[in-house]
Structures are given as structure tokens and as C-alpha cells.
Amino acid sequence: MNGADHQGAGLRAAVRAAIAADDLEDTVRAVLERRFPAEGAGASLDEAGADLGMSPAMVAHIEFAALCAIAARRSQPGAAIQTTSGPGTAPGRSHAGRGGA
């Protein structure tokens, strides 16, 4: 069966594998552990944000970046999960550099 439950199980397994790999930033790990626990339902964005002292929007941002990195790692085994800018990353164009309308 290739329904939503199957996809959800695959996502949870990929996230749990990333957590077990022990190469996540502490904040990213904390977000993923609350949103994708080993058992049971994950915390809502509001609950995770309250637990971690951040807004639900920030929890969503961190989660999205981590999930994108996990998906990239799955397509390129051995790729590091990086959710912040650091050495070796190419900066994108900023809004300031685009010019006015």
C-alpha cells in the first residue's frame, strides 16, 4: 500500500535514523524529537515551541529545513545534514540585492 500512512511511516523512519546518526545540531534534534517521537503522536508546532521557548513559526522553519536536508541525504547518501549557513555554503541573493520595485 502506498497511501499516506505508508509515506508517514517512511518519513518517521528517515527522521528517526537522522536522530540516531548523532550529527544534528542540538536545536534541530530537539525539534525533531518532539515532532517525530519514537512512539506516539508528535507534539504540535505550538506545543514544541512552548517546550523549546520559540515560536511555532520557528519550529516549523527548523523542521522544514531539517526535512529538506534529510530528503537530500536520502538521495545522496553520506551528505551531511546542515540547516544553518556555515563554511562551504554559497550564500543566496538577499532581498536587499534584488533592487526595488
Short mmCIF file of C-alpha atoms in Angstrom, two decimals:
data_model
loop_
_atom_site.label_atom_id
_atom_site.label_comp_id
_atom_site.label_asym_id
_atom_site.label_seq_id
_atom_site.Cartn_x
_atom_site.Cartn_y
_atom_site.Cartn_z
CA MET A 1 0.00 0.00 0.00
CA ASN A 2 1.37 3.41 -0.96
CA GLY A 3 -1.02 5.68 0.93
CA ALA A 4 -0.46 8.49 3.39
CA ASP A 5 0.16 6.06 6.28
CA HIS A 6 2.94 4.32 4.36
CA GLN A 7 4.56 7.65 3.45
CA GLY A 8 4.24 8.87 7.03
CA ALA A 9 5.93 5.73 8.33
CA GLY A 10 8.77 6.20 5.85
CA LEU A 11 9.21 9.82 6.87
CA ARG A 12 9.20 8.95 10.58
CA ALA A 13 11.78 6.21 9.94
CA ALA A 14 14.03 8.61 8.00
CA VAL A 15 13.79 11.23 10.74
CA ARG A 16 14.45 8.70 13.49
CA ALA A 17 17.50 7.44 11.54
CA ALA A 18 18.80 11.01 11.27
CA ILE A 19 18.32 11.50 15.02
CA ALA A 20 20.15 8.23 15.72
CA ALA A 21 23.03 9.23 13.43
CA ASP A 22 24.02 11.82 16.06
CA ASP A 23 25.10 14.52 13.60
CA LEU A 24 22.35 17.07 14.17
CA GLU A 25 22.60 20.46 15.80
CA ASP A 26 21.10 20.42 19.30
CA THR A 27 18.16 22.66 18.37
CA VAL A 28 17.35 20.62 15.26
CA ARG A 29 17.50 17.41 17.28
CA ALA A 30 15.19 18.87 19.94
CA VAL A 31 12.62 19.94 17.33
CA LEU A 32 12.67 16.60 15.51
CA GLU A 33 12.49 14.57 18.72
CA ARG A 34 9.36 16.46 19.78
CA ARG A 35 7.69 16.43 16.37
CA PHE A 36 8.66 12.84 15.41
CA PRO A 37 8.91 10.81 18.65
CA ALA A 38 9.89 7.14 18.52
CA GLU A 39 6.39 6.22 19.70
CA GLY A 40 3.08 8.01 19.80
CA ALA A 41 1.89 11.23 18.29
CA GLY A 42 4.29 14.10 17.90
CA ALA A 43 3.87 17.48 19.55
CA SER A 44 2.06 20.22 17.68
CA LEU A 45 4.01 23.25 16.50
CA ASP A 46 2.54 25.20 19.42
CA GLU A 47 3.50 22.51 21.96
CA ALA A 48 7.02 22.09 20.59
CA GLY A 49 7.52 25.86 20.52
CA ALA A 50 6.35 26.22 24.12
CA ASP A 51 8.68 23.38 25.22
CA LEU A 52 11.66 24.90 23.43
CA GLY A 53 10.97 28.57 24.11
CA MET A 54 10.48 29.53 20.47
CA SER A 55 7.59 30.48 18.24
CA PRO A 56 5.61 27.85 16.36
CA ALA A 57 6.80 29.52 13.15
CA MET A 58 10.45 28.99 14.14
CA VAL A 59 9.73 25.33 14.97
CA ALA A 60 8.16 24.94 11.53
CA HIS A 61 11.13 26.65 9.86
CA ILE A 62 13.68 24.42 11.61
CA GLU A 63 11.61 21.31 10.90
CA PHE A 64 11.23 22.17 7.21
CA ALA A 65 14.95 22.82 6.78
CA ALA A 66 15.80 19.56 8.54
CA LEU A 67 13.31 17.54 6.47
CA CYS A 68 14.72 19.03 3.25
CA ALA A 69 18.23 18.10 4.39
CA ILE A 70 17.10 14.57 5.31
CA ALA A 71 15.49 14.17 1.89
CA ALA A 72 18.70 15.38 0.22
CA ARG A 73 20.71 12.93 2.28
CA ARG A 74 18.42 10.08 1.20
CA SER A 75 19.05 10.94 -2.45
CA GLN A 76 22.80 11.47 -1.84
CA PRO A 77 23.97 9.00 0.82
CA GLY A 78 26.71 10.43 3.01
CA ALA A 79 25.58 14.04 2.62
CA ALA A 80 25.69 16.00 5.85
CA ILE A 81 22.55 17.46 7.39
CA GLN A 82 23.15 21.18 7.63
CA THR A 83 20.35 23.57 8.47
CA THR A 84 22.35 26.74 9.06
CA SER A 85 24.73 28.70 6.89
CA GLY A 86 28.31 27.87 7.54
CA PRO A 87 31.64 27.33 5.81
CA GLY A 88 31.25 25.82 2.41
CA THR A 89 27.76 27.14 1.75
CA ALA A 90 27.09 29.51 -1.08
CA PRO A 91 25.05 32.50 0.02
CA GLY A 92 21.94 33.24 -1.99
CA ARG A 93 20.86 36.64 -3.19
CA SER A 94 19.40 38.70 -0.41
CA HIS A 95 16.28 40.78 -0.72
CA ALA A 96 18.44 43.89 -0.45
CA GLY A 97 20.43 42.84 -3.52
CA ARG A 98 17.38 42.45 -5.76
CA GLY A 99 16.59 46.11 -6.23
CA GLY A 100 13.37 47.93 -5.59
CA ALA A 101 10.04 47.70 -7.34
#
